[in-house]
Tab-separated table of C-alpha atoms in Angstrom:
chain	number	residue	atom	x	y	z
A	1	MET	CA	-0.023	0.055	0.042
A	2	SER	CA	1.897	3.150	-0.272
A	3	GLU	CA	1.956	5.985	1.787
A	4	THR	CA	-0.479	8.115	0.293
A	5	THR	CA	-3.996	5.756	0.425
A	6	ALA	CA	-2.160	4.477	3.728
A	7	SER	CA	-3.689	7.850	5.221
A	8	VAL	CA	-6.926	7.780	3.838
A	9	ILE	CA	-10.094	7.758	5.934
A	10	ARG	CA	-12.240	5.022	4.971
A	11	VAL	CA	-15.743	5.952	6.675
A	12	VAL	CA	-18.949	3.340	6.120
A	13	VAL	CA	-21.872	5.061	5.941
A	14	ALA	CA	-25.403	3.392	7.344
A	15	LYS	CA	-28.834	4.024	7.865
A	16	PRO	CA	-29.689	0.948	11.028
A	17	GLY	CA	-33.360	-0.344	11.369
A	18	LEU	CA	-36.499	0.226	9.144
A	19	ASP	CA	-35.648	4.084	8.839
A	20	GLY	CA	-36.360	4.759	4.908
A	21	HIS	CA	-35.223	8.252	4.568
A	22	ASP	CA	-31.662	8.208	4.120
A	23	ARG	CA	-31.230	11.792	2.219
A	24	GLY	CA	-28.315	13.342	5.214
A	25	ALA	CA	-26.827	10.288	4.657
A	26	LYS	CA	-26.458	11.088	1.185
A	27	VAL	CA	-25.058	14.780	1.995
A	28	VAL	CA	-22.722	13.657	4.743
A	29	ALA	CA	-21.815	10.163	2.385
A	30	ARG	CA	-20.398	13.393	-0.303
A	31	ALA	CA	-18.904	16.033	2.196
A	32	LEU	CA	-16.999	12.820	2.913
A	33	ARG	CA	-16.076	12.168	0.151
A	34	ASP	CA	-15.214	15.312	-1.399
A	35	ALA	CA	-13.216	16.165	1.600
A	36	GLY	CA	-10.960	13.436	-0.317
A	37	MET	CA	-12.203	10.173	2.895
A	38	GLU	CA	-12.957	6.847	1.075
A	39	VAL	CA	-16.224	6.434	2.110
A	40	VAL	CA	-19.164	3.797	1.058
A	41	TYR	CA	-23.076	3.844	1.913
A	42	THR	CA	-24.528	0.377	2.383
A	43	GLY	CA	-28.081	1.708	1.919
A	44	LEU	CA	-31.110	1.795	3.866
A	45	HIS	CA	-32.318	-1.350	6.220
A	46	GLN	CA	-29.353	-2.456	7.474
A	47	THR	CA	-29.464	-4.326	10.852
A	48	PRO	CA	-25.984	-4.055	12.860
A	49	GLU	CA	-24.358	-7.308	11.953
A	50	GLN	CA	-24.669	-6.205	8.252
A	51	ILE	CA	-22.632	-2.544	8.582
A	52	VAL	CA	-20.220	-4.257	11.157
A	53	GLU	CA	-19.649	-6.693	8.261
A	54	ALA	CA	-19.492	-3.960	5.494
A	55	ALA	CA	-17.004	-2.068	8.557
A	56	ILE	CA	-14.564	-5.206	8.638
A	57	GLN	CA	-14.541	-5.714	5.095
A	58	GLU	CA	-13.840	-2.731	4.349
A	59	ASP	CA	-11.321	-2.451	6.821
A	60	ALA	CA	-13.065	0.914	7.961
A	61	ASP	CA	-11.414	3.865	9.911
A	62	VAL	CA	-14.777	4.991	11.479
A	63	VAL	CA	-18.693	3.978	11.132
A	64	GLY	CA	-20.884	7.153	11.272
A	65	LEU	CA	-24.142	5.798	11.203
A	66	SER	CA	-28.040	7.186	10.383
A	67	VAL	CA	-31.036	7.378	12.717
A	68	LEU	CA	-34.363	9.568	12.883
A	69	SER	CA	-36.278	6.394	13.840
A	70	GLY	CA	-36.225	6.602	17.697
A	71	ALA	CA	-34.357	3.442	17.712
A	72	HIS	CA	-30.224	4.914	18.465
A	73	LEU	CA	-30.262	4.033	22.149
A	74	THR	CA	-30.717	0.122	20.582
A	75	LEU	CA	-29.149	0.450	17.236
A	76	PHE	CA	-26.243	2.112	17.966
A	77	ALA	CA	-25.628	-0.237	21.024
A	78	ARG	CA	-25.884	-3.529	18.987
A	79	VAL	CA	-23.345	-1.410	16.382
A	80	VAL	CA	-20.146	-1.094	19.297
A	81	GLU	CA	-21.413	-3.734	20.603
A	82	LEU	CA	-20.187	-6.432	17.413
A	83	LEU	CA	-16.863	-4.123	16.286
A	84	ARG	CA	-15.690	-5.057	20.089
A	85	GLU	CA	-17.294	-8.818	19.542
A	86	ARG	CA	-15.876	-9.140	16.549
A	87	ASP	CA	-11.935	-7.602	17.652
A	88	ALA	CA	-13.052	-4.223	16.016
A	89	ALA	CA	-13.283	-1.738	18.814
A	90	ASP	CA	-10.507	1.120	16.874
A	91	ILE	CA	-13.589	1.256	14.653
A	92	ILE	CA	-14.596	4.914	16.092
A	93	VAL	CA	-18.469	5.663	15.951
A	94	PHE	CA	-20.616	8.640	15.277
A	95	GLY	CA	-23.707	9.162	14.490
A	96	GLY	CA	-26.352	11.447	13.604
A	97	GLY	CA	-30.031	11.610	12.676
A	98	ILE	CA	-32.673	12.579	15.512
A	99	ILE	CA	-30.954	12.028	18.765
A	100	PRO	CA	-32.785	14.152	22.412
A	101	ALA	CA	-29.757	15.732	23.763
A	102	ASP	CA	-30.728	13.520	26.594
A	103	ASP	CA	-29.311	10.285	24.797
A	104	ILE	CA	-26.504	11.794	23.855
A	105	PRO	CA	-24.600	11.569	27.234
A	106	GLU	CA	-25.647	7.088	26.833
A	107	LEU	CA	-24.522	6.804	23.282
A	108	GLU	CA	-21.660	8.394	24.600
A	109	ALA	CA	-21.041	6.055	27.256
A	110	LEU	CA	-22.293	3.270	25.872
A	111	GLY	CA	-18.940	3.895	22.975
A	112	VAL	CA	-20.899	6.468	20.460
A	113	ALA	CA	-18.070	9.276	20.107
A	114	LYS	CA	-19.327	11.326	18.896
A	115	ILE	CA	-23.260	12.161	18.451
A	116	PHE	CA	-24.415	15.386	15.659
A	117	THR	CA	-27.746	16.413	15.920
A	118	PRO	CA	-29.348	18.242	12.939
A	119	GLY	CA	-28.654	21.738	12.055
A	120	ALA	CA	-24.693	20.107	12.244
A	121	THR	CA	-23.033	21.762	9.283
A	122	THR	CA	-21.225	18.375	6.314
A	123	MET	CA	-17.995	20.764	7.176
A	124	GLU	CA	-18.469	20.633	11.250
A	125	ILE	CA	-18.880	16.928	10.399
A	126	VAL	CA	-15.908	16.037	8.091
A	127	ASP	CA	-13.377	18.676	10.568
A	128	TRP	CA	-14.816	16.089	13.665
A	129	VAL	CA	-13.296	13.446	12.129
A	130	ARG	CA	-10.486	14.296	9.890
A	131	THR	CA	-9.761	15.239	13.912
A	132	HIS	CA	-10.987	12.125	15.594
A	133	VAL	CA	-9.716	9.500	13.327
A	134	HIS	CA	-5.737	9.341	12.891
A	135	ALA	CA	-5.478	6.569	9.636
A	136	ASP	CA	-1.550	5.338	9.213
């Protein structure tokens, strides 16, 4: 692998659960791609197991989850748990969507590194990923 390739941040963007709205996830995926990251968007209706498998197969540095359905506590927790079970806890998990402020500390305690709520800009997300993901 060349030095340039090795330094590229690899991101899996996923929509877990039954939520059928993915415009935000696609906008974030595009912003990360435009910022020079390798991005795989897994599509709608992914199970936590499918997301973790994709992250491992793609050698991802980070997984971005988007949930608008209200199932964020269950879905985010399961992704983090599965990453740990697969010895891939070094893959950083961040998320966004319709997530009540009261749930953010619980998600962080579960191992979700960052939650972006509505109104976060794509530049904030790109900057956070660049700052917190060290692809080396």
